[in-house]
mmCIF file of C-alpha atoms in Angstrom:
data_model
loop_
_atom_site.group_PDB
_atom_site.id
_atom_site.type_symbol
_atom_site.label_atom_id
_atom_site.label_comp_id
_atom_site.label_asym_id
_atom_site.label_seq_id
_atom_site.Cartn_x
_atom_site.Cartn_y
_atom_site.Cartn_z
ATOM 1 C CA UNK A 6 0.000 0.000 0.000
ATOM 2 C CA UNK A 7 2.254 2.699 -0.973
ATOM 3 C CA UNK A 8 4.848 4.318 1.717
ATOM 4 C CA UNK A 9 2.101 3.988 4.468
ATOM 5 C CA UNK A 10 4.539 3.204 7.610
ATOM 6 C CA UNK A 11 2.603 3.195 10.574
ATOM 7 C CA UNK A 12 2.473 1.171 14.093
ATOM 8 C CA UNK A 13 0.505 1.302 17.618
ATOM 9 C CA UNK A 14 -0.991 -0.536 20.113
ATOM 10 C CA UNK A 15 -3.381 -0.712 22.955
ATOM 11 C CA UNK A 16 -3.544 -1.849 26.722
ATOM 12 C CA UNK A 17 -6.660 -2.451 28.856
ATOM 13 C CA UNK A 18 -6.861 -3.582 32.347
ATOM 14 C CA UNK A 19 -10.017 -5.089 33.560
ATOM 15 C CA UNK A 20 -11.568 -5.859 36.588
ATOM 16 C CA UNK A 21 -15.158 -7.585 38.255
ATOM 17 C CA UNK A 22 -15.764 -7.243 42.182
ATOM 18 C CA UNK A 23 -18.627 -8.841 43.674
ATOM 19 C CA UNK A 24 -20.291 -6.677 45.856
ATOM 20 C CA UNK A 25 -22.225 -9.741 47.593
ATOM 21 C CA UNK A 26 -21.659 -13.468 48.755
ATOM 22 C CA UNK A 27 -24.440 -14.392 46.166
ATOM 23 C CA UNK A 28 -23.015 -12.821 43.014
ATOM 24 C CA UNK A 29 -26.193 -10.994 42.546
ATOM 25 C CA UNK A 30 -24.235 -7.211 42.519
ATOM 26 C CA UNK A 31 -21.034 -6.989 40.872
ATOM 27 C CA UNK A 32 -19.430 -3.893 39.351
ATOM 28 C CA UNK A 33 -16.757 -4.045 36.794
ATOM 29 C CA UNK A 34 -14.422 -1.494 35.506
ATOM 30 C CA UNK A 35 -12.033 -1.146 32.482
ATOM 31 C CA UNK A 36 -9.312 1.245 32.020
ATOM 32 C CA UNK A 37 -8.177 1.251 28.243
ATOM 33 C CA UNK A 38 -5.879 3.179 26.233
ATOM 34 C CA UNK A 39 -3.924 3.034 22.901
ATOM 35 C CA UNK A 40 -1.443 4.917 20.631
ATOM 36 C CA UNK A 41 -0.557 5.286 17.418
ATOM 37 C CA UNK A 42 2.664 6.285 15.506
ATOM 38 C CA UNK A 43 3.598 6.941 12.031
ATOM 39 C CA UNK A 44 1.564 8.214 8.639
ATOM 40 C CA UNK A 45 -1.828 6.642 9.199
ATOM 41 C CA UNK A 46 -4.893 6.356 7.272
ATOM 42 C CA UNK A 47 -7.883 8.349 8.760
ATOM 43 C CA UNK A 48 -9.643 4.833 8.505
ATOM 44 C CA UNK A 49 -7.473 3.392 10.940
ATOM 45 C CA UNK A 50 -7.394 6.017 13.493
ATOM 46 C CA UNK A 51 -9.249 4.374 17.017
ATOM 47 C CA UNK A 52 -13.040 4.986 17.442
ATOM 48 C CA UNK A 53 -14.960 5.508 20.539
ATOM 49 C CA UNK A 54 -18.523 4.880 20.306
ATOM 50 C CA UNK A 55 -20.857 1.871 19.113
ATOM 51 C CA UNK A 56 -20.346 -0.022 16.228
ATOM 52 C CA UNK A 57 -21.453 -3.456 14.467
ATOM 53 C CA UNK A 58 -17.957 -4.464 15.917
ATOM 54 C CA UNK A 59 -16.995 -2.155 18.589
ATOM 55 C CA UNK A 60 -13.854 -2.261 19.681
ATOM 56 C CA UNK A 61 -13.761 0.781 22.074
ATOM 57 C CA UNK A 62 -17.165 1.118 24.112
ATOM 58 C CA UNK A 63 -18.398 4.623 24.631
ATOM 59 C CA UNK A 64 -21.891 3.879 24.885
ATOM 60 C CA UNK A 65 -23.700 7.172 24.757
ATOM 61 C CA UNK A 66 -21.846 7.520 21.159
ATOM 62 C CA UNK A 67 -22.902 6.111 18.228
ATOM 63 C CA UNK A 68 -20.014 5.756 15.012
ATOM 64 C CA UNK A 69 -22.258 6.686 12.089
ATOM 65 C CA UNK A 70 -25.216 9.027 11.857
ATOM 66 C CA UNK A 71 -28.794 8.882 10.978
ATOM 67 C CA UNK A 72 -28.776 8.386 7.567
ATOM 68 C CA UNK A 73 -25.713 5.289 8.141
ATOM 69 C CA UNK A 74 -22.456 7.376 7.308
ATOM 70 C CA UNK A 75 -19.299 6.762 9.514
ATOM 71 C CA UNK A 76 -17.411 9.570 11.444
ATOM 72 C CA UNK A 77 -19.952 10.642 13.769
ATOM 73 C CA UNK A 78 -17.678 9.440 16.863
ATOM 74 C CA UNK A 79 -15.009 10.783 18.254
ATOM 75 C CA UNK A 80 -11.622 9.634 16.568
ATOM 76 C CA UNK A 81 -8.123 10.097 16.726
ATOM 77 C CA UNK A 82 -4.459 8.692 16.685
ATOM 78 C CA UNK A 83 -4.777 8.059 20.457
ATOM 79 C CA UNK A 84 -7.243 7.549 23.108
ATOM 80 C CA UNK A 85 -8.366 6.975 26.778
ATOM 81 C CA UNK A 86 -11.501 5.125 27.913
ATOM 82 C CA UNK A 87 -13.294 4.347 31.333
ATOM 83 C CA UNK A 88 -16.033 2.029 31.487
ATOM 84 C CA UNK A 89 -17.734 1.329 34.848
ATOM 85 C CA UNK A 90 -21.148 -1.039 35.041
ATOM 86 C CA UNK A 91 -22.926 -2.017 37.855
ATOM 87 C CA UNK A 92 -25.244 -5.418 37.264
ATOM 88 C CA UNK A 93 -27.972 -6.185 39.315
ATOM 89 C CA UNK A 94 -29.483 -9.824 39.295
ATOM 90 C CA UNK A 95 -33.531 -9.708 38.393
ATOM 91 C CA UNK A 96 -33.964 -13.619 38.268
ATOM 92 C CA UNK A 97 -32.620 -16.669 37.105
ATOM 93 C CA UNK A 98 -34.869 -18.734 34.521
ATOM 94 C CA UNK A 99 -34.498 -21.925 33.981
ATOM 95 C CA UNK A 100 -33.930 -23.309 30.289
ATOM 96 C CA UNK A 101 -33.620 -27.015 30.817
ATOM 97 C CA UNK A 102 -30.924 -26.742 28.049
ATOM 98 C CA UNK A 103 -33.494 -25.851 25.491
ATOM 99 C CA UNK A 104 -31.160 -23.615 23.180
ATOM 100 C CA UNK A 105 -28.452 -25.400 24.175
ATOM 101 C CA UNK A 106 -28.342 -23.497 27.927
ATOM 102 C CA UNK A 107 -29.033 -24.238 31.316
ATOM 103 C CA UNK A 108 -30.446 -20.964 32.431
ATOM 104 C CA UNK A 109 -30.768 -17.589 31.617
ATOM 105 C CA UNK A 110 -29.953 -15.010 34.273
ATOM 106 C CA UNK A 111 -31.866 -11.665 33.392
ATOM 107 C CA UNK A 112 -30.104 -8.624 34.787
ATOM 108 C CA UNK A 113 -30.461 -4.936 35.163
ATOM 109 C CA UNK A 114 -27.250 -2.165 34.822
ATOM 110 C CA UNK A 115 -26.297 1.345 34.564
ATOM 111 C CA UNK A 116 -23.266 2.592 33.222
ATOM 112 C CA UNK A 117 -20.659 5.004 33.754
ATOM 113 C CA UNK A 118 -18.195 5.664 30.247
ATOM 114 C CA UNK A 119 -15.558 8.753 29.657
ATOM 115 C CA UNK A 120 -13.244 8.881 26.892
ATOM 116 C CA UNK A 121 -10.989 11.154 25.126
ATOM 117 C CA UNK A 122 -9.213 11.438 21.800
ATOM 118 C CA UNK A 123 -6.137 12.839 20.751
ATOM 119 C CA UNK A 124 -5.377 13.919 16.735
ATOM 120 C CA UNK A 125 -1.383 15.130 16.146
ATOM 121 C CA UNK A 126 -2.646 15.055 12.710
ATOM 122 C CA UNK A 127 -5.089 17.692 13.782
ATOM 123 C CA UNK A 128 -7.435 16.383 11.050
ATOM 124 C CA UNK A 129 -10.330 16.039 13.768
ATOM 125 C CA UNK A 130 -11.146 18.541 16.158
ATOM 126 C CA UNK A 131 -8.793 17.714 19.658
ATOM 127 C CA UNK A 132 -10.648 15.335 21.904
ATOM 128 C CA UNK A 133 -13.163 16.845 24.463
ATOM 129 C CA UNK A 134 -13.513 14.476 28.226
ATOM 130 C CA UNK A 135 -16.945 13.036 27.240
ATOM 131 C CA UNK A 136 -18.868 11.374 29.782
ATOM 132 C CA UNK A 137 -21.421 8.699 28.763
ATOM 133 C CA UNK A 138 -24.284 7.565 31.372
ATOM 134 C CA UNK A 139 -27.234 5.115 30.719
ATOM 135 C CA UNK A 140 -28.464 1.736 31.648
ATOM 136 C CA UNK A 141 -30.213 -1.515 30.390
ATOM 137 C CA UNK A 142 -30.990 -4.642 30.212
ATOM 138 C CA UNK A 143 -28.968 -7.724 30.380
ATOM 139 C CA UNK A 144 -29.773 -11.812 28.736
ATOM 140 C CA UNK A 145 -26.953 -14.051 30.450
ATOM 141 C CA UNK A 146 -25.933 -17.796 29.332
ATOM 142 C CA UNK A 147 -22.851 -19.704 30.374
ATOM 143 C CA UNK A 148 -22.085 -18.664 26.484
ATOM 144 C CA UNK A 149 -23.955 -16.254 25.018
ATOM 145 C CA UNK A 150 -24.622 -12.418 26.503
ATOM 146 C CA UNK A 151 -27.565 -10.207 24.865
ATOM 147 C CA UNK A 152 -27.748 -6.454 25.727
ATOM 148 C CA UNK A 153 -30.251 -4.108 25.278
ATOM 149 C CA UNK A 154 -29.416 -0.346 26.602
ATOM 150 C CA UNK A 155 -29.658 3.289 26.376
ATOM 151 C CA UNK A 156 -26.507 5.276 26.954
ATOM 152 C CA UNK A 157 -26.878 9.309 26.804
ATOM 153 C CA UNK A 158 -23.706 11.545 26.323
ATOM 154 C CA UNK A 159 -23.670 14.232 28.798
ATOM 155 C CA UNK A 160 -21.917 16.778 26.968
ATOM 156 C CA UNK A 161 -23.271 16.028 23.807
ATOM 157 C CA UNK A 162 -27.069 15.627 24.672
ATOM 158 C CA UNK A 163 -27.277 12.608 22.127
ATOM 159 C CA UNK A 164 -28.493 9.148 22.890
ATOM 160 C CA UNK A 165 -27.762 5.295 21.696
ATOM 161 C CA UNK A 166 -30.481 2.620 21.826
ATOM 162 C CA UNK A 167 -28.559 -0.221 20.801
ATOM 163 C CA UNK A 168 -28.664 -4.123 21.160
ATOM 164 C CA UNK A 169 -26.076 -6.620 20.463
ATOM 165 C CA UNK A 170 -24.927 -9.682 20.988
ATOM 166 C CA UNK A 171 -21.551 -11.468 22.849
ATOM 167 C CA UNK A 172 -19.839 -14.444 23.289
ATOM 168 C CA UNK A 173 -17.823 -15.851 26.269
ATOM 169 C CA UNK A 174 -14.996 -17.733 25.892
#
C-alpha cells in the first residue's frame, strides 16, 4: 500500500468485584488506552462509540449518523476510555438446556463511560472528556450475553439505543 509506515498498540486492564456473597451485585471497571505512531490512514485512526464491531465502548456515542455514514464518533491517533457497570441480578430462569443453555440469568445495569481522543494530525477537532451515562438490560448464558441499553452523552445531549450480541470464551 504505498509508503504507508505506521504502528501502535493498545492496553486495557479489567476488573469484576462482587459486591455480595451471592453474586447478585457486581461492578466491573475497564481502564483502556492506545497509541498510534507513524503516517496513518484516517480509517485506521481508534473509534470511541458503538459499532457493528466495537472495539472501544463509549456507549452514549454512536459511530455513524442517521442516515448510516461513519465519522460521527469521536476519533483520533490516540485515546483513553473508562467504562464502569454495575449489574444487578432480576432472576434466574431456567432453560432445561433448550437452546443449548441451562439458564438464563436476566439482569439490570447502569453505566458510567468517559473517553478522550487525541489527533497530532489535527485532522479532527482535539478530543473533548466526554462522559457517557445510561443503563439496560442484560440476557446471560454460560455462552452467550444479549444487551439491550440506552446510553446518553452528557456533553453532547445525544443518545444510543442499541442491542447486540456477545460471546464468552
Amino acid at each position: 500500500m504505498g509508503d504507508m509506515d505506521y504502528s501502535g498498540g493498545t492496553v486495557e486492564s479489567n476488573n469484576r468485584y462482587l459486591l455480595d456473597k451471592d453474586g447478585k451485585n457486581l461492578v466491573e471497571v475497564t481502564l483502556k488506552a492506545g497509541t498510534s505512531r507513524g503516517a496513518i490512514p484516517v480509517d485506521d485512526y481508534f473509534m470511541l462509540g458503538l459499532r457493528q464491531r466495537t472495539e472501544n465502548y463509549l456507549r452514549g456515542h454512536n459511530t455513524v449518523d442517521d442516515e448510516g455514514h461513519f465519522g460521527n464518533a469521536p476519533m483520533g491517533t490516540s485515546f483513553t476510555l473508562f467504562n464502569s457497570t454495575y449489574e444487578r441480578l432480576i432472576r434466574r430462569l431456567p432453560l432445561f438446556n433448550v437452546l443449548n443453555a441451562p439458564y438464563i440469568d436476566v439482569k439490570w445495569l447502569l453505566f458510567v463511560d468517559g473517553g478522550r481522543t487525541f489527533d497530532r494530525a489535527h485532522i479532527f477537532e482535539q478530543g473533548k472528556i466526554l462522559v457517557d451515562v445510561g443503563g439496560g438490560f442484560k440476557l446471560d448464558t454460560p455462552t452467550r450475553l444479549f444487551y439491550l441499553t440506552y446510553g446518553r452523552s452528557l456533553r453532547d445531549g445525544t443518545g444510543t439505543l442499541v442491542a447486540y450480541l456477545g460471546k464468552r470464551w
